[in-house]
């Protein structure tokens, strides 16, 4: 019996090219990219290179690329970030009852701060 995975919005198989590019950082170059020691700086160089590559793909500047650990963190950053930037134009958010829990969580946190 052949199994078929249909929940690619939750996770997806990694592309062979991505695996090849990431493998050194999962095995040998796994330093904390925020550290000043050599291990960290090697990892930081890899993150910076990836940021430049992604920016080039979409016509952005490298400093506009932010990597997150997943969808929940990305939704939180995007929603709360744009709301804080646009707060002077009003503190009103429109969402729906069927939003992902991470979207609901971000908007509920803003609601506790006085957003409608």
mmCIF file with all atom_site columns, C-alpha atoms in Angstrom:
data_model
loop_
_atom_site.group_PDB
_atom_site.id
_atom_site.type_symbol
_atom_site.label_atom_id
_atom_site.label_alt_id
_atom_site.label_comp_id
_atom_site.label_asym_id
_atom_site.label_entity_id
_atom_site.label_seq_id
_atom_site.pdbx_PDB_ins_code
_atom_site.Cartn_x
_atom_site.Cartn_y
_atom_site.Cartn_z
_atom_site.occupancy
_atom_site.B_iso_or_equiv
_atom_site.pdbx_formal_charge
_atom_site.auth_seq_id
_atom_site.auth_comp_id
_atom_site.auth_asym_id
_atom_site.auth_atom_id
_atom_site.pdbx_PDB_model_num
ATOM 1   C CA . UNK A 1 1   ? 0.000   0.000  0.000  1.00 0.00 ? 1   UNK A CA 1
ATOM 2   C CA . UNK A 1 2   ? 1.353   3.425  -0.972 1.00 0.00 ? 2   UNK A CA 1
ATOM 3   C CA . UNK A 1 3   ? 0.953   6.136  1.649  1.00 0.00 ? 3   UNK A CA 1
ATOM 4   C CA . UNK A 1 4   ? 0.188   9.714  0.593  1.00 0.00 ? 4   UNK A CA 1
ATOM 5   C CA . UNK A 1 5   ? 0.750   12.660 2.911  1.00 0.00 ? 5   UNK A CA 1
ATOM 6   C CA . UNK A 1 6   ? -1.774  15.456 2.329  1.00 0.00 ? 6   UNK A CA 1
ATOM 7   C CA . UNK A 1 7   ? -1.101  17.915 5.158  1.00 0.00 ? 7   UNK A CA 1
ATOM 8   C CA . UNK A 1 8   ? 1.620   19.925 3.444  1.00 0.00 ? 8   UNK A CA 1
ATOM 9   C CA . UNK A 1 9   ? 0.409   23.106 5.081  1.00 0.00 ? 9   UNK A CA 1
ATOM 10  C CA . UNK A 1 10  ? 1.585   21.689 8.422  1.00 0.00 ? 10  UNK A CA 1
ATOM 11  C CA . UNK A 1 11  ? 4.895   20.281 7.235  1.00 0.00 ? 11  UNK A CA 1
ATOM 12  C CA . UNK A 1 12  ? 6.399   19.122 3.997  1.00 0.00 ? 12  UNK A CA 1
ATOM 13  C CA . UNK A 1 13  ? 9.267   16.937 2.839  1.00 0.00 ? 13  UNK A CA 1
ATOM 14  C CA . UNK A 1 14  ? 12.507  18.832 2.470  1.00 0.00 ? 14  UNK A CA 1
ATOM 15  C CA . UNK A 1 15  ? 13.793  19.443 -1.040 1.00 0.00 ? 15  UNK A CA 1
ATOM 16  C CA . UNK A 1 16  ? 17.053  17.611 -1.764 1.00 0.00 ? 16  UNK A CA 1
ATOM 17  C CA . UNK A 1 17  ? 18.797  20.921 -2.567 1.00 0.00 ? 17  UNK A CA 1
ATOM 18  C CA . UNK A 1 18  ? 17.768  22.381 0.787  1.00 0.00 ? 18  UNK A CA 1
ATOM 19  C CA . UNK A 1 19  ? 18.939  19.255 2.590  1.00 0.00 ? 19  UNK A CA 1
ATOM 20  C CA . UNK A 1 20  ? 22.302  19.440 0.850  1.00 0.00 ? 20  UNK A CA 1
ATOM 21  C CA . UNK A 1 21  ? 22.725  23.100 1.780  1.00 0.00 ? 21  UNK A CA 1
ATOM 22  C CA . UNK A 1 22  ? 21.603  22.569 5.385  1.00 0.00 ? 22  UNK A CA 1
ATOM 23  C CA . UNK A 1 23  ? 23.395  19.308 6.161  1.00 0.00 ? 23  UNK A CA 1
ATOM 24  C CA . UNK A 1 24  ? 26.690  20.924 7.212  1.00 0.00 ? 24  UNK A CA 1
ATOM 25  C CA . UNK A 1 25  ? 24.807  23.102 9.719  1.00 0.00 ? 25  UNK A CA 1
ATOM 26  C CA . UNK A 1 26  ? 22.963  20.092 11.132 1.00 0.00 ? 26  UNK A CA 1
ATOM 27  C CA . UNK A 1 27  ? 26.112  18.019 11.599 1.00 0.00 ? 27  UNK A CA 1
ATOM 28  C CA . UNK A 1 28  ? 29.374  20.014 11.747 1.00 0.00 ? 28  UNK A CA 1
ATOM 29  C CA . UNK A 1 29  ? 28.633  23.755 11.732 1.00 0.00 ? 29  UNK A CA 1
ATOM 30  C CA . UNK A 1 30  ? 25.934  23.786 14.402 1.00 0.00 ? 30  UNK A CA 1
ATOM 31  C CA . UNK A 1 31  ? 27.177  26.704 16.517 1.00 0.00 ? 31  UNK A CA 1
ATOM 32  C CA . UNK A 1 32  ? 24.886  29.321 18.002 1.00 0.00 ? 32  UNK A CA 1
ATOM 33  C CA . UNK A 1 33  ? 24.758  31.995 15.303 1.00 0.00 ? 33  UNK A CA 1
ATOM 34  C CA . UNK A 1 34  ? 24.370  34.671 17.994 1.00 0.00 ? 34  UNK A CA 1
ATOM 35  C CA . UNK A 1 35  ? 27.630  33.733 19.731 1.00 0.00 ? 35  UNK A CA 1
ATOM 36  C CA . UNK A 1 36  ? 30.985  35.403 19.165 1.00 0.00 ? 36  UNK A CA 1
ATOM 37  C CA . UNK A 1 37  ? 33.063  32.214 19.255 1.00 0.00 ? 37  UNK A CA 1
ATOM 38  C CA . UNK A 1 38  ? 34.292  30.594 16.022 1.00 0.00 ? 38  UNK A CA 1
ATOM 39  C CA . UNK A 1 39  ? 31.536  27.965 15.986 1.00 0.00 ? 39  UNK A CA 1
ATOM 40  C CA . UNK A 1 40  ? 28.890  30.666 16.240 1.00 0.00 ? 40  UNK A CA 1
ATOM 41  C CA . UNK A 1 41  ? 30.503  32.889 13.646 1.00 0.00 ? 41  UNK A CA 1
ATOM 42  C CA . UNK A 1 42  ? 30.623  30.025 11.160 1.00 0.00 ? 42  UNK A CA 1
ATOM 43  C CA . UNK A 1 43  ? 26.920  29.414 11.707 1.00 0.00 ? 43  UNK A CA 1
ATOM 44  C CA . UNK A 1 44  ? 26.242  33.176 11.461 1.00 0.00 ? 44  UNK A CA 1
ATOM 45  C CA . UNK A 1 45  ? 28.011  33.284 8.102  1.00 0.00 ? 45  UNK A CA 1
ATOM 46  C CA . UNK A 1 46  ? 25.665  30.553 6.868  1.00 0.00 ? 46  UNK A CA 1
ATOM 47  C CA . UNK A 1 47  ? 22.568  32.402 8.085  1.00 0.00 ? 47  UNK A CA 1
ATOM 48  C CA . UNK A 1 48  ? 23.773  35.636 6.512  1.00 0.00 ? 48  UNK A CA 1
ATOM 49  C CA . UNK A 1 49  ? 24.465  33.863 3.212  1.00 0.00 ? 49  UNK A CA 1
ATOM 50  C CA . UNK A 1 50  ? 20.973  32.309 3.257  1.00 0.00 ? 50  UNK A CA 1
ATOM 51  C CA . UNK A 1 51  ? 19.455  35.719 4.009  1.00 0.00 ? 51  UNK A CA 1
ATOM 52  C CA . UNK A 1 52  ? 21.240  37.257 1.021  1.00 0.00 ? 52  UNK A CA 1
ATOM 53  C CA . UNK A 1 53  ? 20.131  34.382 -1.230 1.00 0.00 ? 53  UNK A CA 1
ATOM 54  C CA . UNK A 1 54  ? 16.473  34.681 -0.207 1.00 0.00 ? 54  UNK A CA 1
ATOM 55  C CA . UNK A 1 55  ? 16.600  38.454 -0.639 1.00 0.00 ? 55  UNK A CA 1
ATOM 56  C CA . UNK A 1 56  ? 18.042  38.087 -4.125 1.00 0.00 ? 56  UNK A CA 1
ATOM 57  C CA . UNK A 1 57  ? 15.295  35.631 -5.075 1.00 0.00 ? 57  UNK A CA 1
ATOM 58  C CA . UNK A 1 58  ? 12.505  38.056 -4.218 1.00 0.00 ? 58  UNK A CA 1
ATOM 59  C CA . UNK A 1 59  ? 14.159  41.382 -4.988 1.00 0.00 ? 59  UNK A CA 1
ATOM 60  C CA . UNK A 1 60  ? 14.503  42.455 -1.354 1.00 0.00 ? 60  UNK A CA 1
ATOM 61  C CA . UNK A 1 61  ? 17.369  43.733 0.754  1.00 0.00 ? 61  UNK A CA 1
ATOM 62  C CA . UNK A 1 62  ? 19.026  41.193 3.052  1.00 0.00 ? 62  UNK A CA 1
ATOM 63  C CA . UNK A 1 63  ? 18.091  43.229 6.141  1.00 0.00 ? 63  UNK A CA 1
ATOM 64  C CA . UNK A 1 64  ? 14.416  42.820 5.191  1.00 0.00 ? 64  UNK A CA 1
ATOM 65  C CA . UNK A 1 65  ? 14.561  39.024 5.533  1.00 0.00 ? 65  UNK A CA 1
ATOM 66  C CA . UNK A 1 66  ? 13.606  37.607 8.922  1.00 0.00 ? 66  UNK A CA 1
ATOM 67  C CA . UNK A 1 67  ? 13.795  33.890 9.602  1.00 0.00 ? 67  UNK A CA 1
ATOM 68  C CA . UNK A 1 68  ? 11.341  32.457 12.126 1.00 0.00 ? 68  UNK A CA 1
ATOM 69  C CA . UNK A 1 69  ? 11.034  29.046 13.713 1.00 0.00 ? 69  UNK A CA 1
ATOM 70  C CA . UNK A 1 70  ? 7.619   28.413 12.165 1.00 0.00 ? 70  UNK A CA 1
ATOM 71  C CA . UNK A 1 71  ? 4.199   29.672 11.216 1.00 0.00 ? 71  UNK A CA 1
ATOM 72  C CA . UNK A 1 72  ? 3.046   30.650 14.695 1.00 0.00 ? 72  UNK A CA 1
ATOM 73  C CA . UNK A 1 73  ? 6.066   32.845 15.295 1.00 0.00 ? 73  UNK A CA 1
ATOM 74  C CA . UNK A 1 74  ? 5.774   34.331 11.805 1.00 0.00 ? 74  UNK A CA 1
ATOM 75  C CA . UNK A 1 75  ? 2.062   35.130 12.232 1.00 0.00 ? 75  UNK A CA 1
ATOM 76  C CA . UNK A 1 76  ? 2.690   36.712 15.616 1.00 0.00 ? 76  UNK A CA 1
ATOM 77  C CA . UNK A 1 77  ? 5.557   38.817 14.305 1.00 0.00 ? 77  UNK A CA 1
ATOM 78  C CA . UNK A 1 78  ? 3.643   39.948 11.217 1.00 0.00 ? 78  UNK A CA 1
ATOM 79  C CA . UNK A 1 79  ? 0.352   40.774 12.941 1.00 0.00 ? 79  UNK A CA 1
ATOM 80  C CA . UNK A 1 80  ? 1.729   42.451 16.026 1.00 0.00 ? 80  UNK A CA 1
ATOM 81  C CA . UNK A 1 81  ? 4.473   44.158 14.040 1.00 0.00 ? 81  UNK A CA 1
ATOM 82  C CA . UNK A 1 82  ? 2.189   45.749 11.474 1.00 0.00 ? 82  UNK A CA 1
ATOM 83  C CA . UNK A 1 83  ? -0.316  46.757 14.149 1.00 0.00 ? 83  UNK A CA 1
ATOM 84  C CA . UNK A 1 84  ? 2.329   48.529 16.188 1.00 0.00 ? 84  UNK A CA 1
ATOM 85  C CA . UNK A 1 85  ? 3.626   50.344 13.104 1.00 0.00 ? 85  UNK A CA 1
ATOM 86  C CA . UNK A 1 86  ? 0.114   51.371 12.005 1.00 0.00 ? 86  UNK A CA 1
ATOM 87  C CA . UNK A 1 87  ? -1.318  52.176 15.461 1.00 0.00 ? 87  UNK A CA 1
ATOM 88  C CA . UNK A 1 88  ? -1.432  55.903 14.747 1.00 0.00 ? 88  UNK A CA 1
ATOM 89  C CA . UNK A 1 89  ? -4.016  55.202 12.022 1.00 0.00 ? 89  UNK A CA 1
ATOM 90  C CA . UNK A 1 90  ? -6.356  53.421 14.408 1.00 0.00 ? 90  UNK A CA 1
ATOM 91  C CA . UNK A 1 91  ? -6.374  50.394 16.661 1.00 0.00 ? 91  UNK A CA 1
ATOM 92  C CA . UNK A 1 92  ? -8.899  48.188 14.879 1.00 0.00 ? 92  UNK A CA 1
ATOM 93  C CA . UNK A 1 93  ? -8.268  44.691 13.492 1.00 0.00 ? 93  UNK A CA 1
ATOM 94  C CA . UNK A 1 94  ? -10.629 42.687 11.313 1.00 0.00 ? 94  UNK A CA 1
ATOM 95  C CA . UNK A 1 95  ? -10.329 38.911 11.479 1.00 0.00 ? 95  UNK A CA 1
ATOM 96  C CA . UNK A 1 96  ? -12.625 35.917 11.192 1.00 0.00 ? 96  UNK A CA 1
ATOM 97  C CA . UNK A 1 97  ? -13.885 33.121 13.408 1.00 0.00 ? 97  UNK A CA 1
ATOM 98  C CA . UNK A 1 98  ? -12.014 30.498 11.390 1.00 0.00 ? 98  UNK A CA 1
ATOM 99  C CA . UNK A 1 99  ? -8.505  31.926 11.733 1.00 0.00 ? 99  UNK A CA 1
ATOM 100 C CA . UNK A 1 100 ? -5.583  29.716 12.697 1.00 0.00 ? 100 UNK A CA 1
ATOM 101 C CA . UNK A 1 101 ? -5.061  29.625 16.486 1.00 0.00 ? 101 UNK A CA 1
ATOM 102 C CA . UNK A 1 102 ? -1.804  31.548 16.096 1.00 0.00 ? 102 UNK A CA 1
ATOM 103 C CA . UNK A 1 103 ? -3.664  34.406 14.409 1.00 0.00 ? 103 UNK A CA 1
ATOM 104 C CA . UNK A 1 104 ? -6.327  34.362 17.115 1.00 0.00 ? 104 UNK A CA 1
ATOM 105 C CA . UNK A 1 105 ? -3.615  34.394 19.781 1.00 0.00 ? 105 UNK A CA 1
ATOM 106 C CA . UNK A 1 106 ? -1.895  37.418 18.283 1.00 0.00 ? 106 UNK A CA 1
ATOM 107 C CA . UNK A 1 107 ? -5.128  39.368 17.906 1.00 0.00 ? 107 UNK A CA 1
ATOM 108 C CA . UNK A 1 108 ? -6.310  38.414 21.401 1.00 0.00 ? 108 UNK A CA 1
ATOM 109 C CA . UNK A 1 109 ? -3.026  39.688 22.839 1.00 0.00 ? 109 UNK A CA 1
ATOM 110 C CA . UNK A 1 110 ? -3.550  42.976 21.024 1.00 0.00 ? 110 UNK A CA 1
ATOM 111 C CA . UNK A 1 111 ? -7.138  43.116 22.253 1.00 0.00 ? 111 UNK A CA 1
ATOM 112 C CA . UNK A 1 112 ? -5.850  42.945 25.841 1.00 0.00 ? 112 UNK A CA 1
ATOM 113 C CA . UNK A 1 113 ? -3.798  46.045 24.989 1.00 0.00 ? 113 UNK A CA 1
ATOM 114 C CA . UNK A 1 114 ? -6.879  47.963 23.895 1.00 0.00 ? 114 UNK A CA 1
ATOM 115 C CA . UNK A 1 115 ? -7.157  47.036 20.230 1.00 0.00 ? 115 UNK A CA 1
ATOM 116 C CA . UNK A 1 116 ? -10.616 46.391 18.838 1.00 0.00 ? 116 UNK A CA 1
#
